PDB file of C-alpha atoms and ligand atoms in Angstrom:
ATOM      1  CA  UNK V  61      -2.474  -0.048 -20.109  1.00 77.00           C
ATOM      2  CA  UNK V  62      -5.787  -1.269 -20.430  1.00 80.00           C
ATOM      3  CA  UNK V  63      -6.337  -2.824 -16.909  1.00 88.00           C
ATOM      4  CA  UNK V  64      -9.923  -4.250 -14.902  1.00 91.00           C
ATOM      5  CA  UNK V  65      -9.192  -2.240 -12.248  1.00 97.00           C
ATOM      6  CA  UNK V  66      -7.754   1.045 -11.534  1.00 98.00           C
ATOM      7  CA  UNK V  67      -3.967   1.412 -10.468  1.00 98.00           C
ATOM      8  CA  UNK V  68      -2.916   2.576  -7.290  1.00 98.00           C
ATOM      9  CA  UNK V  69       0.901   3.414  -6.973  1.00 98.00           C
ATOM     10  CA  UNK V  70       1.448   4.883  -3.658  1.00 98.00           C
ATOM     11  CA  UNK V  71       5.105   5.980  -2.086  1.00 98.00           C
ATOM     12  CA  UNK V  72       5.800   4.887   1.508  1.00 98.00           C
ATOM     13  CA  UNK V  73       8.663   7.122   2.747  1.00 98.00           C
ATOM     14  CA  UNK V  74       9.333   5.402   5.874  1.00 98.00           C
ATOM     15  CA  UNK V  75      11.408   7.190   8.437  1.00 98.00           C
ATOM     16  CA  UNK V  76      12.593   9.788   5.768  1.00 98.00           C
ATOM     17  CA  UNK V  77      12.343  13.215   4.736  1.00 98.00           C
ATOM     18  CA  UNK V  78      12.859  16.046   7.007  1.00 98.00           C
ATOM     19  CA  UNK V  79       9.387  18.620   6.336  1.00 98.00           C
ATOM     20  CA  UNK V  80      11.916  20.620   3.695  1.00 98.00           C
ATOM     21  CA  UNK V  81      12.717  17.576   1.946  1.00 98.00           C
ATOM     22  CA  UNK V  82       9.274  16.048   2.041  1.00 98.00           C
ATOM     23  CA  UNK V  83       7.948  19.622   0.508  1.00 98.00           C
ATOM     24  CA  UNK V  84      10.804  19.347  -2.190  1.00 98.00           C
ATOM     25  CA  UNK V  85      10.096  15.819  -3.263  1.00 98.00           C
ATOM     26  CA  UNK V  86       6.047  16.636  -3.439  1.00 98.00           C
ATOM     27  CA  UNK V  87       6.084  19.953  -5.371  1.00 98.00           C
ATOM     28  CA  UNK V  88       8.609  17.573  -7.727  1.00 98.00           C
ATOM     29  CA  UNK V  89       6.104  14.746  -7.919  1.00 98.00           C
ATOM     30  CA  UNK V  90       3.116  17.483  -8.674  1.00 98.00           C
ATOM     31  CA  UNK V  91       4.800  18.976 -11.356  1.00 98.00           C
ATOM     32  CA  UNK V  92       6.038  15.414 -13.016  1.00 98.00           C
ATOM     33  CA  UNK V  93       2.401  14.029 -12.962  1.00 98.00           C
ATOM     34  CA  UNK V  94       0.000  16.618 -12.872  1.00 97.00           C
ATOM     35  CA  UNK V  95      -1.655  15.431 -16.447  1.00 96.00           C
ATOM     36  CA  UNK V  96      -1.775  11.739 -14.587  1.00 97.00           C
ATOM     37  CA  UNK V  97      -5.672  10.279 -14.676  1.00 96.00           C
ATOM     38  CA  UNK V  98      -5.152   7.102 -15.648  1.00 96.00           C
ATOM     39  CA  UNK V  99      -3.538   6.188 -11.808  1.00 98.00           C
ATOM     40  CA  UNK V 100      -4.340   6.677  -8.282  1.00 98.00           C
ATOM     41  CA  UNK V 101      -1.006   8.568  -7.027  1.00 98.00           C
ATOM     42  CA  UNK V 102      -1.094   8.302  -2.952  1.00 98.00           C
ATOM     43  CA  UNK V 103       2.462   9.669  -0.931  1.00 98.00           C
ATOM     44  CA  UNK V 104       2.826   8.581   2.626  1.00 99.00           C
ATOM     45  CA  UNK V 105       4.862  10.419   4.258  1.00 98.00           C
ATOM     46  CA  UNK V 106       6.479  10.185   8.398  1.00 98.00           C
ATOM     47  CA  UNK V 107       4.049  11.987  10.677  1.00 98.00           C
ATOM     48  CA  UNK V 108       5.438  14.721  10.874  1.00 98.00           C
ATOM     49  CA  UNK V 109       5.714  16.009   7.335  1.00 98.00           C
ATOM     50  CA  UNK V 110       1.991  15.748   6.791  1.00 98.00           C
ATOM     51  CA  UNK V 111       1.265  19.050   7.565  1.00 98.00           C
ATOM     52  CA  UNK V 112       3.046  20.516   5.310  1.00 98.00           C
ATOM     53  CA  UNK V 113       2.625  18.006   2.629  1.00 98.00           C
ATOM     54  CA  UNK V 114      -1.082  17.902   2.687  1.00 98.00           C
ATOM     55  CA  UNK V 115      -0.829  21.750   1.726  1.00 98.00           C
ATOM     56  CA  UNK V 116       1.398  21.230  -1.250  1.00 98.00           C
ATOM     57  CA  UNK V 117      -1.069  18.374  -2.725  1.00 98.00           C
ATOM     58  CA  UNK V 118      -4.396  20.312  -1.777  1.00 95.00           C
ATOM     59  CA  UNK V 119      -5.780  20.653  -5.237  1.00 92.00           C
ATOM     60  CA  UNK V 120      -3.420  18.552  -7.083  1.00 97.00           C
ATOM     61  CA  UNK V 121      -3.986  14.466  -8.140  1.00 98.00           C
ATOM     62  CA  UNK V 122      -1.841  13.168  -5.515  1.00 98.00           C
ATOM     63  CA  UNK V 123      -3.569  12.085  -2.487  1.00 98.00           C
ATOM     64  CA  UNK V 124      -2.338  11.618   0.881  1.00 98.00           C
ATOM     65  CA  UNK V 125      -1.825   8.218   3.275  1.00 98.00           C
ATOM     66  CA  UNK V 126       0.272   7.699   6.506  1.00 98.00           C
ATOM     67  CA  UNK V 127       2.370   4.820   7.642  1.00 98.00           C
ATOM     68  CA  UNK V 128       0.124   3.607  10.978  1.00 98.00           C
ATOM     69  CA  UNK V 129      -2.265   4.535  12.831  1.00 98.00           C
ATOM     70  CA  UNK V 130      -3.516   3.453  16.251  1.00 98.00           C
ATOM     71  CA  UNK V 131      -6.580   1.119  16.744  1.00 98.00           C
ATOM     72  CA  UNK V 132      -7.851   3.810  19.864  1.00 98.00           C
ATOM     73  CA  UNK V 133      -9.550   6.757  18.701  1.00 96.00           C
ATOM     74  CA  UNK V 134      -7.908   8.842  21.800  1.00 97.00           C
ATOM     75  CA  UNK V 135      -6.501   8.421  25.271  1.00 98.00           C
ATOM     76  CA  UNK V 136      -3.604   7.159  27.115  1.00 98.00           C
ATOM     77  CA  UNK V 137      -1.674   6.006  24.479  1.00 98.00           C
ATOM     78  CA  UNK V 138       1.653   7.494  24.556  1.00 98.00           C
ATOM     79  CA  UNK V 139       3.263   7.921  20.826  1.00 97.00           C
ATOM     80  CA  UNK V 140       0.423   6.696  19.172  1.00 98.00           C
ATOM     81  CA  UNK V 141      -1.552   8.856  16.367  1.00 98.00           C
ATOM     82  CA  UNK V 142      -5.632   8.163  16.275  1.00 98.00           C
ATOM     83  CA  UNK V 143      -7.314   8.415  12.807  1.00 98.00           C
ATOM     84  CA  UNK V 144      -8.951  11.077  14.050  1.00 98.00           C
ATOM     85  CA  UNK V 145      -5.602  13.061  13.883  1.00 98.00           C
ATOM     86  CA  UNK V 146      -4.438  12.102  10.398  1.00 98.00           C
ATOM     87  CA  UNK V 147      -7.730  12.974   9.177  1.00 98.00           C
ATOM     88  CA  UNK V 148      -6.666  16.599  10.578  1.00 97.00           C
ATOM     89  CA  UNK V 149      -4.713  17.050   7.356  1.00 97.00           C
ATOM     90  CA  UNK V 150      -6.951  15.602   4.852  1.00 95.00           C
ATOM     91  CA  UNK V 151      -5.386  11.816   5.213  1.00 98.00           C
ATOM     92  CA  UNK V 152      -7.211   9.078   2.613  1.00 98.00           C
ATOM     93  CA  UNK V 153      -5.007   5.976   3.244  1.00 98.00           C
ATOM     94  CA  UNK V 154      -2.990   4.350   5.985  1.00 99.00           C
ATOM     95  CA  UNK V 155      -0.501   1.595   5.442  1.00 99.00           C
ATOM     96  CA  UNK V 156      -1.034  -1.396   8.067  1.00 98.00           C
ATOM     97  CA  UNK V 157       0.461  -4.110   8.747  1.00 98.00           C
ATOM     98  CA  UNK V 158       3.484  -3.266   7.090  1.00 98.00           C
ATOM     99  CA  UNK V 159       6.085  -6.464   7.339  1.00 98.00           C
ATOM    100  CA  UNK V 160       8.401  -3.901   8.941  1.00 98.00           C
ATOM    101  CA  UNK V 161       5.936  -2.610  11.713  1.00 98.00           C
ATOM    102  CA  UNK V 162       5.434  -6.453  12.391  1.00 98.00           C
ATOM    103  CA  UNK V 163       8.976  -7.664  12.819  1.00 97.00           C
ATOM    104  CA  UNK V 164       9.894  -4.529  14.814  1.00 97.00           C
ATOM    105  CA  UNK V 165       7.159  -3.214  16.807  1.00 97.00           C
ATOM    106  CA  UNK V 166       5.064  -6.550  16.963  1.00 97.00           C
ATOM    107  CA  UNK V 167       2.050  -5.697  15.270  1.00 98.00           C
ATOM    108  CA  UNK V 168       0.073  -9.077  15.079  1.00 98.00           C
ATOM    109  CA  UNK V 169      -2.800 -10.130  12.236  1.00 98.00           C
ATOM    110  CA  UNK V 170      -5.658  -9.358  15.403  1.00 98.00           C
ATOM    111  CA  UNK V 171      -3.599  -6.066  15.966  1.00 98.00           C
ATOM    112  CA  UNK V 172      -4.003  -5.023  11.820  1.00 98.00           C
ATOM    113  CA  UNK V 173      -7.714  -6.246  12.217  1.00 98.00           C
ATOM    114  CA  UNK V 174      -8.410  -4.034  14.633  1.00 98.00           C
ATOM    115  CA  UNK V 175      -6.680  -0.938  13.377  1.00 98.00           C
ATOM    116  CA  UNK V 176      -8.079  -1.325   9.718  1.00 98.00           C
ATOM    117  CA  UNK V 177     -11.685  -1.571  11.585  1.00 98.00           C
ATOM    118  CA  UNK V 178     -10.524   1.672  13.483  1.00 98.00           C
ATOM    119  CA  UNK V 179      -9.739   3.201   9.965  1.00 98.00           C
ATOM    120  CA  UNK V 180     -12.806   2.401   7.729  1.00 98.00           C
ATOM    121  CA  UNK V 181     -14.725   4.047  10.474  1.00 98.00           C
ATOM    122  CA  UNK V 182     -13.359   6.799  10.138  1.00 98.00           C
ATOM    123  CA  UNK V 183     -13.249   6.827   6.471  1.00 98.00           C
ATOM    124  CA  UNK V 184      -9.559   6.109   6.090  1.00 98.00           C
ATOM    125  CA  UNK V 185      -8.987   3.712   3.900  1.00 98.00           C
ATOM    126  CA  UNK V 186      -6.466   1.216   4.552  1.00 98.00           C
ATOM    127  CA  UNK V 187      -3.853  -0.753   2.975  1.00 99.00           C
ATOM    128  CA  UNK V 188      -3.549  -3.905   4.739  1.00 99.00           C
ATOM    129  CA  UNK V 189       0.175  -5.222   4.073  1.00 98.00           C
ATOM    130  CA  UNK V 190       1.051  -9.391   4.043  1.00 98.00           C
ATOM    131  CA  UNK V 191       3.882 -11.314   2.246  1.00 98.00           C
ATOM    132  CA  UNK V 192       6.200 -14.253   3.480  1.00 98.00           C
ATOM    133  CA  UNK V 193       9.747 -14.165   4.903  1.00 96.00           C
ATOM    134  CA  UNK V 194      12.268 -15.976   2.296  1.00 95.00           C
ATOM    135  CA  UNK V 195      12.728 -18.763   4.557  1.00 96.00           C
ATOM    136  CA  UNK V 196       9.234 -19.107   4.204  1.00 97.00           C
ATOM    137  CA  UNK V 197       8.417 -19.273   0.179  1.00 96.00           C
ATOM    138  CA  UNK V 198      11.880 -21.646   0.326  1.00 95.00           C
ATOM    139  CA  UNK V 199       9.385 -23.967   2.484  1.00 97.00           C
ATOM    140  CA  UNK V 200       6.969 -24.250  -0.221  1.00 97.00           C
ATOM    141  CA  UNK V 201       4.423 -21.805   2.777  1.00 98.00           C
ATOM    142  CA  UNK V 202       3.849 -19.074   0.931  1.00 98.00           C
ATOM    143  CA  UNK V 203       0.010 -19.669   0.634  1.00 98.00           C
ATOM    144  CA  UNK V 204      -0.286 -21.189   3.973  1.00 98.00           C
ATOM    145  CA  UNK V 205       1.513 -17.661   5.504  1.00 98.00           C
ATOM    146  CA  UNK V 206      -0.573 -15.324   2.691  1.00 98.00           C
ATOM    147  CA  UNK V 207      -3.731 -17.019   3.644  1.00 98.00           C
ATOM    148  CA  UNK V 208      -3.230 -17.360   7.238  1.00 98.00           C
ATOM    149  CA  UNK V 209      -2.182 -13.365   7.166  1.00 98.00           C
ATOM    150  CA  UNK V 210      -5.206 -12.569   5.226  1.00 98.00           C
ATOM    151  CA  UNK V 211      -8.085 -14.091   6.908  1.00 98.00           C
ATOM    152  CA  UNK V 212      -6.333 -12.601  10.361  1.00 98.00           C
ATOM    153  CA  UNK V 213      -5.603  -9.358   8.847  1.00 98.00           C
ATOM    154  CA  UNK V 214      -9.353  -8.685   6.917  1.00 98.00           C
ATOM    155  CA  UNK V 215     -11.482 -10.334  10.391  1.00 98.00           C
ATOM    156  CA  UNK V 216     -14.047  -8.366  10.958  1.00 98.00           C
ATOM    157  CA  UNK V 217     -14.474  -6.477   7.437  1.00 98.00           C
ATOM    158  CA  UNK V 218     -17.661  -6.790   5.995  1.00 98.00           C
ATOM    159  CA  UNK V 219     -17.792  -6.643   2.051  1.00 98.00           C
ATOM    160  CA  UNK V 220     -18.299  -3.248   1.495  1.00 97.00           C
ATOM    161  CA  UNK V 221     -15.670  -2.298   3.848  1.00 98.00           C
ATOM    162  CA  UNK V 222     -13.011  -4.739   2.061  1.00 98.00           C
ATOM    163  CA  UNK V 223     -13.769  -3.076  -1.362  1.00 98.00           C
ATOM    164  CA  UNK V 224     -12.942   0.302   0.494  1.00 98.00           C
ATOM    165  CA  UNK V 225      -9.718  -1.460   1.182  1.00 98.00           C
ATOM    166  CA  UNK V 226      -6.270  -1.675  -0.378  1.00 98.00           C
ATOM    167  CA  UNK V 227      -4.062  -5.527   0.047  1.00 98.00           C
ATOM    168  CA  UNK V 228      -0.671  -4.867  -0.500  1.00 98.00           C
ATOM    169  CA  UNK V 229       1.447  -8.047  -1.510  1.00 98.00           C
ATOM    170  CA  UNK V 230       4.855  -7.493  -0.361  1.00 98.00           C
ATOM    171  CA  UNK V 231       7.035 -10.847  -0.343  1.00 98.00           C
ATOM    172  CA  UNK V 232       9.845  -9.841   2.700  1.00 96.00           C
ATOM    173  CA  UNK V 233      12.214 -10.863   0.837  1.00 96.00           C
ATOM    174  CA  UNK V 234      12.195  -8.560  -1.764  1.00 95.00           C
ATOM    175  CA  UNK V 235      11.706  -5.552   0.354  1.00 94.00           C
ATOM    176  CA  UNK V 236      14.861  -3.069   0.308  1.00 91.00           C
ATOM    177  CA  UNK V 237      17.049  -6.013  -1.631  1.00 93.00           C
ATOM    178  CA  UNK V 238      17.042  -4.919  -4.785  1.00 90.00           C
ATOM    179  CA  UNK V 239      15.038  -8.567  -4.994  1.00 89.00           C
ATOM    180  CA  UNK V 240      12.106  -7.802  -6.777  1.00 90.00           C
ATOM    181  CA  UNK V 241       9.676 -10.873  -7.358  1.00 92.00           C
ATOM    182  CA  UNK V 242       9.125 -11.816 -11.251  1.00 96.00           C
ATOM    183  CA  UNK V 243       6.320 -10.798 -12.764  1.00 97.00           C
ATOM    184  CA  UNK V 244       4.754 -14.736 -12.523  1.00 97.00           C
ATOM    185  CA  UNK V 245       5.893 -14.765  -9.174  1.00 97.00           C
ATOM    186  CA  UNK V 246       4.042 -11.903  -8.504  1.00 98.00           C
ATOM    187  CA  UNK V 247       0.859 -12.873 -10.259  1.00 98.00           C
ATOM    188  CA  UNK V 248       0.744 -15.927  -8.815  1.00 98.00           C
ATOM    189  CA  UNK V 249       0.363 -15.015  -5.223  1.00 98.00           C
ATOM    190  CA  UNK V 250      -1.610 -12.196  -6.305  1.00 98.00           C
ATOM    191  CA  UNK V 251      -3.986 -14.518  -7.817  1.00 98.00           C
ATOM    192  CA  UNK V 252      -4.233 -16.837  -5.094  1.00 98.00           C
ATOM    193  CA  UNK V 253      -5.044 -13.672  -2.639  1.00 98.00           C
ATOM    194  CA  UNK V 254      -7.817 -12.670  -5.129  1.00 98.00           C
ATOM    195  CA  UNK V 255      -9.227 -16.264  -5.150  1.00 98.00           C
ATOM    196  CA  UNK V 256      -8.975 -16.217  -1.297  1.00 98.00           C
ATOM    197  CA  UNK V 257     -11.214 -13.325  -1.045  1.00 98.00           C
ATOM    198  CA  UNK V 258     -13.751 -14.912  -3.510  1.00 98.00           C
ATOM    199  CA  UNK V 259     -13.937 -18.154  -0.718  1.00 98.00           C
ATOM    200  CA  UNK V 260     -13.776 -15.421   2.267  1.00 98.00           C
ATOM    201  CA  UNK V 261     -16.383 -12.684   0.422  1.00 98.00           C
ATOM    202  CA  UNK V 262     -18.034 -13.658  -3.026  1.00 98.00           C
ATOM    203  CA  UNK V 263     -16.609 -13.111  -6.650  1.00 98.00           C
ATOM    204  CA  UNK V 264     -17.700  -9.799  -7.213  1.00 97.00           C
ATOM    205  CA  UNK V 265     -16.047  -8.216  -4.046  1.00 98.00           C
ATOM    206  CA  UNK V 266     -13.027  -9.804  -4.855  1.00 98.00           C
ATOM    207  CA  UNK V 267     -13.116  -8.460  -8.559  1.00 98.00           C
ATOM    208  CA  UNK V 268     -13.355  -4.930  -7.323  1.00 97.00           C
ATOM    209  CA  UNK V 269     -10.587  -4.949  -4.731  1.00 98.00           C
ATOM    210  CA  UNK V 270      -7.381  -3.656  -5.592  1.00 98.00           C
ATOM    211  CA  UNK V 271      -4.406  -5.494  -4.646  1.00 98.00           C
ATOM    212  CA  UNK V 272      -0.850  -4.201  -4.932  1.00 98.00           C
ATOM    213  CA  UNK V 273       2.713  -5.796  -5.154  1.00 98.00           C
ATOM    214  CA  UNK V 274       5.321  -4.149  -2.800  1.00 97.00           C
ATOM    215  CA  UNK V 275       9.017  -5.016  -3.178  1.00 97.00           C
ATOM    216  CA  UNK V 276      12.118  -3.399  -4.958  1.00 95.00           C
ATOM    217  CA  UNK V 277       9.371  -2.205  -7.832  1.00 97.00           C
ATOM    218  CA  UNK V 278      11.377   0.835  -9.667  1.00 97.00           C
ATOM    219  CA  UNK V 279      10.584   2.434 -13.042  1.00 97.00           C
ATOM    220  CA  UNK V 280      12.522  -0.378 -15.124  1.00 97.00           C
ATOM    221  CA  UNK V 281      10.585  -3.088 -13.466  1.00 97.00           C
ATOM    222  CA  UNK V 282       7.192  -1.494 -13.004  1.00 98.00           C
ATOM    223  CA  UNK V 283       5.496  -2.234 -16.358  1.00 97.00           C
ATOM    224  CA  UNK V 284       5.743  -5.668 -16.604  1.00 97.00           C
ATOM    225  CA  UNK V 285       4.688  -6.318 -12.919  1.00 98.00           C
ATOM    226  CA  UNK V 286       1.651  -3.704 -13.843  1.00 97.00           C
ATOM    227  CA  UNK V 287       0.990  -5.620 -17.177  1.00 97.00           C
ATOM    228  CA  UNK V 288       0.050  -8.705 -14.811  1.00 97.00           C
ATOM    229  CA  UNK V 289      -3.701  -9.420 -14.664  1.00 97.00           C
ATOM    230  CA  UNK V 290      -3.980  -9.384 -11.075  1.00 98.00           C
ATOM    231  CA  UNK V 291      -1.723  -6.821 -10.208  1.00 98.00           C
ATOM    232  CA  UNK V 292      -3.544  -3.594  -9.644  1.00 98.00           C
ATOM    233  CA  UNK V 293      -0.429  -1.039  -8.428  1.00 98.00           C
ATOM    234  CA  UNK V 294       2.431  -1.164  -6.361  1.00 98.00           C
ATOM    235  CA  UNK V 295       3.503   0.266  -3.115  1.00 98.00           C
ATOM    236  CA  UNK V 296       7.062   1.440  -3.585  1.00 98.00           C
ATOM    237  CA  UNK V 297       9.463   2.315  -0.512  1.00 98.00           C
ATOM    238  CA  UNK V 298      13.326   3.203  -1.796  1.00 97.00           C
ATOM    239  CA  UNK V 299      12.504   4.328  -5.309  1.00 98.00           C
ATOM    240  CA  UNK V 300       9.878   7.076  -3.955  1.00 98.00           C
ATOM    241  CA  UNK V 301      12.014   8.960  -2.365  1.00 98.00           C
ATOM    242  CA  UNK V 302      13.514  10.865  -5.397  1.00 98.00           C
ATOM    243  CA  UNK V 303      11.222  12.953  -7.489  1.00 98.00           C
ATOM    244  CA  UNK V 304      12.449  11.249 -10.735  1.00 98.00           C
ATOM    245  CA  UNK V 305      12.244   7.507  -9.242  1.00 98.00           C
ATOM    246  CA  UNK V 306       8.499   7.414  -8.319  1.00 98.00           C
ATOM    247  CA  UNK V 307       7.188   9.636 -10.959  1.00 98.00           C
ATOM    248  CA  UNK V 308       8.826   7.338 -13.746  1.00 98.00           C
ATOM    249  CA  UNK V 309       7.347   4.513 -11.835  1.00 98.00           C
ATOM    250  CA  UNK V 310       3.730   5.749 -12.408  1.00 98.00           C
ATOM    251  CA  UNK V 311       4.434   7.550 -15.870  1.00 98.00           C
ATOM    252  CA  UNK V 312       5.632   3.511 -17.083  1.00 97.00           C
ATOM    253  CA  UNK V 313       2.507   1.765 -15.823  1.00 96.00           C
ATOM    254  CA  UNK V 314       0.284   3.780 -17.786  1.00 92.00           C
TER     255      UNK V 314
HETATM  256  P1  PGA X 100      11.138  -1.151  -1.362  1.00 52.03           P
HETATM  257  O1  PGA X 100      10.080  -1.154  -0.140  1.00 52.03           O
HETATM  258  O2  PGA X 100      10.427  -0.607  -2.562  1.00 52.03           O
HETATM  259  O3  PGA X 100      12.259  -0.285  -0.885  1.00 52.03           O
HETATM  260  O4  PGA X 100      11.564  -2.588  -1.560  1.00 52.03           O
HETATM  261  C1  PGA X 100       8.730  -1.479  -0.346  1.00 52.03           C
HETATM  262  C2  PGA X 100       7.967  -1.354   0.952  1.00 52.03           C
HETATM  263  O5  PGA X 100       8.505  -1.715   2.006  1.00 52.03           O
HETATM  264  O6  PGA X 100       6.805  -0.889   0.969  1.00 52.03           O
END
């Protein structure tokens, strides 16, 4: 697929895999895609398997990201993880804002700000999550929530650190449900998100950042969201958890 900007299809685990199952599904996904160029291949794994993961992919096309990280570099912050820490075992990427971190643990727009500041400094790069709730696109506010999420979410990035930085599109609604958005549906928000960035940056910055869609993608369904002009990847949860699942996934947007 001849595309403007490179893909990037990364695998959020969530809270799955114990460290033998996280080794299994990574020496799986090496093997499956190790003549992969064409695609930036990131796995994000719990905490606690990155370790062992980051060993298995040392030398290999797949890189590493984690889930969260904390804005603090250090201190009294029970249960948190700095990105001093992640960078430990050779972490690239962190997801943030993730729709699921913000329902359950609270995480606000000033909150993702602040951690995907805390991230570029330390030459993570991030991949700052926003989508609406169903109620919301049923309310004709998904651009009002997008936008609103966005200029919250990037405050504070300068231009070179946004094109350091990944924007996930997930719509809530089609996270976990099987609910995937159509490819126009998709394309649409993506390109209102790109033309957001051109009012917020300039044109070229917003050319060069990479934006993926997040939401029930699978291998069936990944082409024709890939094939979409503004669509630059995906960030897949339930279908990269099985060796077969996420490497089809990649192997069908080439
Ligand atoms: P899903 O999750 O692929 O299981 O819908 C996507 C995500 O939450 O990142």
């Amino acid at each position: 697929m001849d595309k403007e900007r490179k893909l990037i299809i990364a695998g959020n685990w969530k809270m799955n895999k114990t460290v033998a199952e996280a080794i299994d599904l990574v020496t799986g996904l090496k093997r499956d895609l190790v003549a992969v160029k064409e695609v930036d291949i990131v796995v994000c794994p719990p905490f606690t398997a990155l370790s062992e993961v980051s060993k298995v992919v040392l030398d290999s096309n797949i890189r590493l990201g984690a889930q969260n990280m904390s804005e603090h570099q250090s201190g009294a912050f029970t249960g948190e993880i700095g990105a001093g820490m992640l960078k430990e075992f050779s972490v690239r990427y962190v997801i943030l804002g993730h729709s699921e971190r913000r329902q359950f643990n609270g995480e606000t727009d000033a909150m993702v700000a602040a951690k995907a500041i805390a991230a570029l400094a330390a030459s993570l790069k991030p991949i700052i999550c926003v989508g609406e709730l169903l109620a919301e696109r049923e309310a004709g506010r998904t651009e009002a929530v997008v936008g609103t999420q966005l200029e919250g979410s990037l405050k504070g990035l300068t231009k070179s650190q946004l094109e350091e930085s990944i924007i996930a599109y997930e719509p809530v609604w089609a996270i976990g449900t099987g609910k995937v958005a159509t490819p126009q549906q998709a394309q649409e928000v993506h390109a209102f998100i790109r033309n957001r960035l051109v009012a917020m940056y300039d044109e070229g910055t917003a050319r060069r950042v990479r934006i993926q869609y997040g939401g029930s993608v699978k291998a069936s369904n990944a082409r024709e969201l890939m094939s979409q002009a503004d669509v630059d990847g995906a960030l897949v949860g339930g279908a990269s958890l099985e060796v077969r699942g996420f490497s089809d996934i990649v192997k069908n947007s080439i």
